[in-house]
Amino acid sequence: MKALGSLLILAGFGAAWAGELSRWRCETETLVQLIAVLEALSDRIRLTRMPLPRLLRELSRGRSNPVGPWLTEVAEALERGELLRSAWDAACRRLPVEDGVKRTVGDLGYKLSGDETEICKGIDLVTSWLRENLKERRREKRNWTRQATAVCFSGAALLIILLL
């Protein structure tokens, strides 16, 4: 019975570790997709005179969660007549990324009106900031993985020892 309890504790800590690792990967993948979609948005703004809702819908095609639905949500809000700034900011608050990223990408909604040069400049600034944030996340990942592994499995080992 103690062995079964020990295995269940170990499995629980392993599941917690895997959940955190999955959350980390989801945030990182979202950052990568955000960078790609913002770069594509900047390129399309320079090359086409397409209305923003149609452009956002076009960019959302083929994008996986959560960036594809985020773009679609903004496009739908714009088509309903909502203001760009509020629609963009509201959609950004639902992205599964850290608060600093939500704030920075959300603030981009204020820069998406005006002339083409200013819009692209704003997008480029946010994209550069996101790239730096992604580099920092990747540097921190190795340390985080080691620490999370040590905490989860040390805690499980301690409980197993106490149980036995």
mmCIF file of C-alpha atoms in Angstrom:
data_model
loop_
_atom_site.group_PDB
_atom_site.id
_atom_site.type_symbol
_atom_site.label_atom_id
_atom_site.label_comp_id
_atom_site.label_asym_id
_atom_site.label_seq_id
_atom_site.Cartn_x
_atom_site.Cartn_y
_atom_site.Cartn_z
ATOM 1 C CA MET A 1 0.000 0.000 0.000
ATOM 2 C CA LYS A 2 2.861 2.367 0.829
ATOM 3 C CA ALA A 3 4.512 1.575 -2.490
ATOM 4 C CA LEU A 4 1.305 2.381 -4.336
ATOM 5 C CA GLY A 5 0.998 5.664 -2.428
ATOM 6 C CA SER A 6 4.597 6.479 -3.253
ATOM 7 C CA LEU A 7 4.011 5.824 -6.929
ATOM 8 C CA LEU A 8 0.907 8.013 -6.906
ATOM 9 C CA ILE A 9 2.821 10.854 -5.244
ATOM 10 C CA LEU A 10 5.625 10.532 -7.777
ATOM 11 C CA ALA A 11 3.079 10.507 -10.606
ATOM 12 C CA GLY A 12 1.387 13.613 -9.173
ATOM 13 C CA PHE A 13 4.632 15.543 -9.000
ATOM 14 C CA GLY A 14 5.529 14.350 -12.487
ATOM 15 C CA ALA A 15 2.155 15.565 -13.782
ATOM 16 C CA ALA A 16 2.680 18.974 -12.133
ATOM 17 C CA TRP A 17 6.127 19.229 -13.736
ATOM 18 C CA ALA A 18 4.756 18.222 -17.148
ATOM 19 C CA GLY A 19 1.916 20.757 -16.823
ATOM 20 C CA GLU A 20 4.320 23.597 -16.108
ATOM 21 C CA LEU A 21 6.554 22.520 -18.983
ATOM 22 C CA SER A 22 3.518 22.447 -21.282
ATOM 23 C CA ARG A 23 2.464 25.948 -20.176
ATOM 24 C CA TRP A 24 6.004 27.179 -20.811
ATOM 25 C CA ARG A 25 6.025 25.690 -24.294
ATOM 26 C CA CYS A 26 2.598 27.162 -25.096
ATOM 27 C CA GLU A 27 3.739 30.657 -24.102
ATOM 28 C CA THR A 28 6.934 30.311 -26.133
ATOM 29 C CA GLU A 29 5.066 29.050 -29.192
ATOM 30 C CA THR A 30 2.586 31.914 -28.856
ATOM 31 C CA LEU A 31 5.478 34.395 -28.825
ATOM 32 C CA VAL A 32 6.944 32.824 -31.974
ATOM 33 C CA GLN A 33 3.556 33.003 -33.718
ATOM 34 C CA LEU A 34 2.989 36.596 -32.594
ATOM 35 C CA ILE A 35 6.330 37.645 -34.039
ATOM 36 C CA ALA A 36 5.566 35.901 -37.327
ATOM 37 C CA VAL A 37 2.070 37.348 -37.649
ATOM 38 C CA LEU A 38 3.151 40.891 -36.774
ATOM 39 C CA GLU A 39 5.957 40.726 -39.333
ATOM 40 C CA ALA A 40 3.475 39.469 -41.929
ATOM 41 C CA LEU A 41 1.052 42.251 -40.953
ATOM 42 C CA SER A 42 3.752 44.868 -41.430
ATOM 43 C CA ASP A 43 4.698 43.420 -44.823
ATOM 44 C CA ARG A 44 1.084 43.267 -45.990
ATOM 45 C CA ILE A 45 0.387 46.828 -44.857
ATOM 46 C CA ARG A 46 3.326 47.985 -46.961
ATOM 47 C CA LEU A 47 2.334 45.977 -50.014
ATOM 48 C CA THR A 48 -1.471 46.107 -50.102
ATOM 49 C CA ARG A 49 -4.261 48.539 -49.453
ATOM 50 C CA MET A 50 -6.505 45.864 -47.981
ATOM 51 C CA PRO A 51 -8.927 46.811 -45.167
ATOM 52 C CA LEU A 52 -7.606 45.749 -41.757
ATOM 53 C CA PRO A 53 -10.414 43.273 -40.878
ATOM 54 C CA ARG A 54 -9.908 41.419 -44.158
ATOM 55 C CA LEU A 55 -6.141 41.494 -43.697
ATOM 56 C CA LEU A 56 -6.437 40.080 -40.160
ATOM 57 C CA ARG A 57 -8.757 37.300 -41.340
ATOM 58 C CA GLU A 58 -6.328 36.424 -44.122
ATOM 59 C CA LEU A 59 -3.431 36.278 -41.655
ATOM 60 C CA SER A 60 -5.445 34.104 -39.263
ATOM 61 C CA ARG A 61 -5.866 31.337 -41.826
ATOM 62 C CA GLY A 62 -3.541 28.451 -41.152
ATOM 63 C CA ARG A 63 -2.516 29.788 -37.741
ATOM 64 C CA SER A 64 -3.019 27.513 -34.796
ATOM 65 C CA ASN A 65 -4.275 28.415 -31.368
ATOM 66 C CA PRO A 66 -4.126 30.971 -29.867
ATOM 67 C CA VAL A 67 -2.895 33.457 -32.497
ATOM 68 C CA GLY A 68 -5.353 32.491 -35.248
ATOM 69 C CA PRO A 69 -8.434 32.940 -33.044
ATOM 70 C CA TRP A 70 -6.940 36.168 -31.643
ATOM 71 C CA LEU A 71 -6.711 37.673 -35.145
ATOM 72 C CA THR A 72 -10.221 36.476 -35.987
ATOM 73 C CA GLU A 73 -11.572 37.999 -32.771
ATOM 74 C CA VAL A 74 -10.072 41.385 -33.625
ATOM 75 C CA ALA A 75 -11.393 41.198 -37.205
ATOM 76 C CA GLU A 76 -14.908 40.324 -36.005
ATOM 77 C CA ALA A 77 -14.880 43.175 -33.480
ATOM 78 C CA LEU A 78 -13.819 45.632 -36.190
ATOM 79 C CA GLU A 79 -16.554 44.363 -38.498
ATOM 80 C CA ARG A 80 -19.096 44.951 -35.707
ATOM 81 C CA GLY A 81 -17.941 48.567 -35.601
ATOM 82 C CA GLU A 82 -15.845 48.509 -32.437
ATOM 83 C CA LEU A 83 -12.863 50.818 -32.193
ATOM 84 C CA LEU A 84 -9.551 49.299 -33.235
ATOM 85 C CA ARG A 85 -7.779 50.227 -30.016
ATOM 86 C CA SER A 86 -10.327 48.684 -27.680
ATOM 87 C CA ALA A 87 -10.876 45.575 -29.822
ATOM 88 C CA TRP A 88 -7.138 44.962 -30.132
ATOM 89 C CA ASP A 89 -6.490 45.509 -26.429
ATOM 90 C CA ALA A 90 -9.396 43.284 -25.341
ATOM 91 C CA ALA A 91 -8.231 40.453 -27.589
ATOM 92 C CA CYS A 92 -4.638 40.788 -26.358
ATOM 93 C CA ARG A 93 -5.737 40.349 -22.749
ATOM 94 C CA ARG A 94 -6.849 36.800 -23.594
ATOM 95 C CA LEU A 95 -3.540 35.681 -25.105
ATOM 96 C CA PRO A 96 -1.816 32.977 -23.010
ATOM 97 C CA VAL A 97 1.397 34.928 -22.455
ATOM 98 C CA GLU A 98 2.908 36.860 -19.566
ATOM 99 C CA ASP A 99 1.433 40.230 -18.630
ATOM 100 C CA GLY A 100 4.324 42.267 -20.072
ATOM 101 C CA VAL A 101 3.785 40.722 -23.495
ATOM 102 C CA LYS A 102 0.013 41.287 -23.290
ATOM 103 C CA ARG A 103 0.588 44.932 -22.406
ATOM 104 C CA THR A 104 3.156 45.531 -25.147
ATOM 105 C CA VAL A 105 1.139 43.856 -27.892
ATOM 106 C CA GLY A 106 -2.033 45.505 -26.570
ATOM 107 C CA ASP A 107 -0.412 48.939 -26.760
ATOM 108 C CA LEU A 108 0.248 48.305 -30.440
ATOM 109 C CA GLY A 109 -3.479 48.877 -31.031
ATOM 110 C CA TYR A 110 -2.861 52.567 -30.410
ATOM 111 C CA LYS A 111 -0.214 52.643 -33.138
ATOM 112 C CA LEU A 112 -2.265 50.857 -35.800
ATOM 113 C CA SER A 113 -4.024 53.998 -36.929
ATOM 114 C CA GLY A 114 -2.335 56.673 -38.930
ATOM 115 C CA ASP A 115 -0.094 56.532 -41.930
ATOM 116 C CA GLU A 116 1.618 53.426 -43.228
ATOM 117 C CA THR A 117 5.101 54.460 -42.082
ATOM 118 C CA GLU A 118 4.073 55.047 -38.469
ATOM 119 C CA ILE A 119 2.056 51.822 -38.327
ATOM 120 C CA CYS A 120 4.946 49.739 -39.663
ATOM 121 C CA LYS A 121 7.390 51.503 -37.354
ATOM 122 C CA GLY A 122 5.182 50.651 -34.360
ATOM 123 C CA ILE A 123 4.870 47.031 -35.450
ATOM 124 C CA ASP A 124 8.640 46.780 -35.956
ATOM 125 C CA LEU A 125 9.307 48.162 -32.469
ATOM 126 C CA VAL A 126 6.935 45.675 -30.851
ATOM 127 C CA THR A 127 8.328 42.808 -32.934
ATOM 128 C CA SER A 128 11.890 43.682 -31.892
ATOM 129 C CA TRP A 129 10.833 43.757 -28.246
ATOM 130 C CA LEU A 130 9.101 40.370 -28.633
ATOM 131 C CA ARG A 131 12.232 38.880 -30.224
ATOM 132 C CA GLU A 132 14.336 40.046 -27.273
ATOM 133 C CA ASN A 133 11.762 38.650 -24.861
ATOM 134 C CA LEU A 134 11.836 35.315 -26.706
ATOM 135 C CA LYS A 135 15.648 35.176 -26.577
ATOM 136 C CA GLU A 136 15.556 35.820 -22.843
ATOM 137 C CA ARG A 137 12.917 33.107 -22.343
ATOM 138 C CA ARG A 138 15.043 30.610 -24.210
ATOM 139 C CA ARG A 139 18.077 31.501 -22.081
ATOM 140 C CA GLU A 140 16.036 31.069 -18.911
ATOM 141 C CA LYS A 141 14.469 27.802 -20.038
ATOM 142 C CA ARG A 142 17.423 25.608 -19.165
ATOM 143 C CA ASN A 143 17.640 26.971 -15.607
ATOM 144 C CA TRP A 144 13.886 26.833 -15.159
ATOM 145 C CA THR A 145 13.717 23.230 -16.342
ATOM 146 C CA ARG A 146 16.450 22.178 -13.921
ATOM 147 C CA GLN A 147 14.836 23.994 -11.016
ATOM 148 C CA ALA A 148 11.348 22.697 -11.734
ATOM 149 C CA THR A 149 12.636 19.158 -12.096
ATOM 150 C CA ALA A 150 14.585 19.384 -8.853
ATOM 151 C CA VAL A 151 11.685 20.848 -6.887
ATOM 152 C CA CYS A 152 9.074 18.409 -8.177
ATOM 153 C CA PHE A 153 11.087 15.255 -7.826
ATOM 154 C CA SER A 154 12.788 16.265 -4.563
ATOM 155 C CA GLY A 155 9.388 16.955 -3.067
ATOM 156 C CA ALA A 156 8.112 13.629 -4.321
ATOM 157 C CA ALA A 157 11.185 11.848 -2.928
ATOM 158 C CA LEU A 158 10.746 13.538 0.456
ATOM 159 C CA LEU A 159 7.094 12.503 0.655
ATOM 160 C CA ILE A 160 7.953 8.967 -0.380
ATOM 161 C CA ILE A 161 10.644 8.737 2.291
ATOM 162 C CA LEU A 162 8.214 10.068 4.909
ATOM 163 C CA LEU A 163 5.580 7.600 3.753
ATOM 164 C CA LEU A 164 7.923 4.631 4.003
#
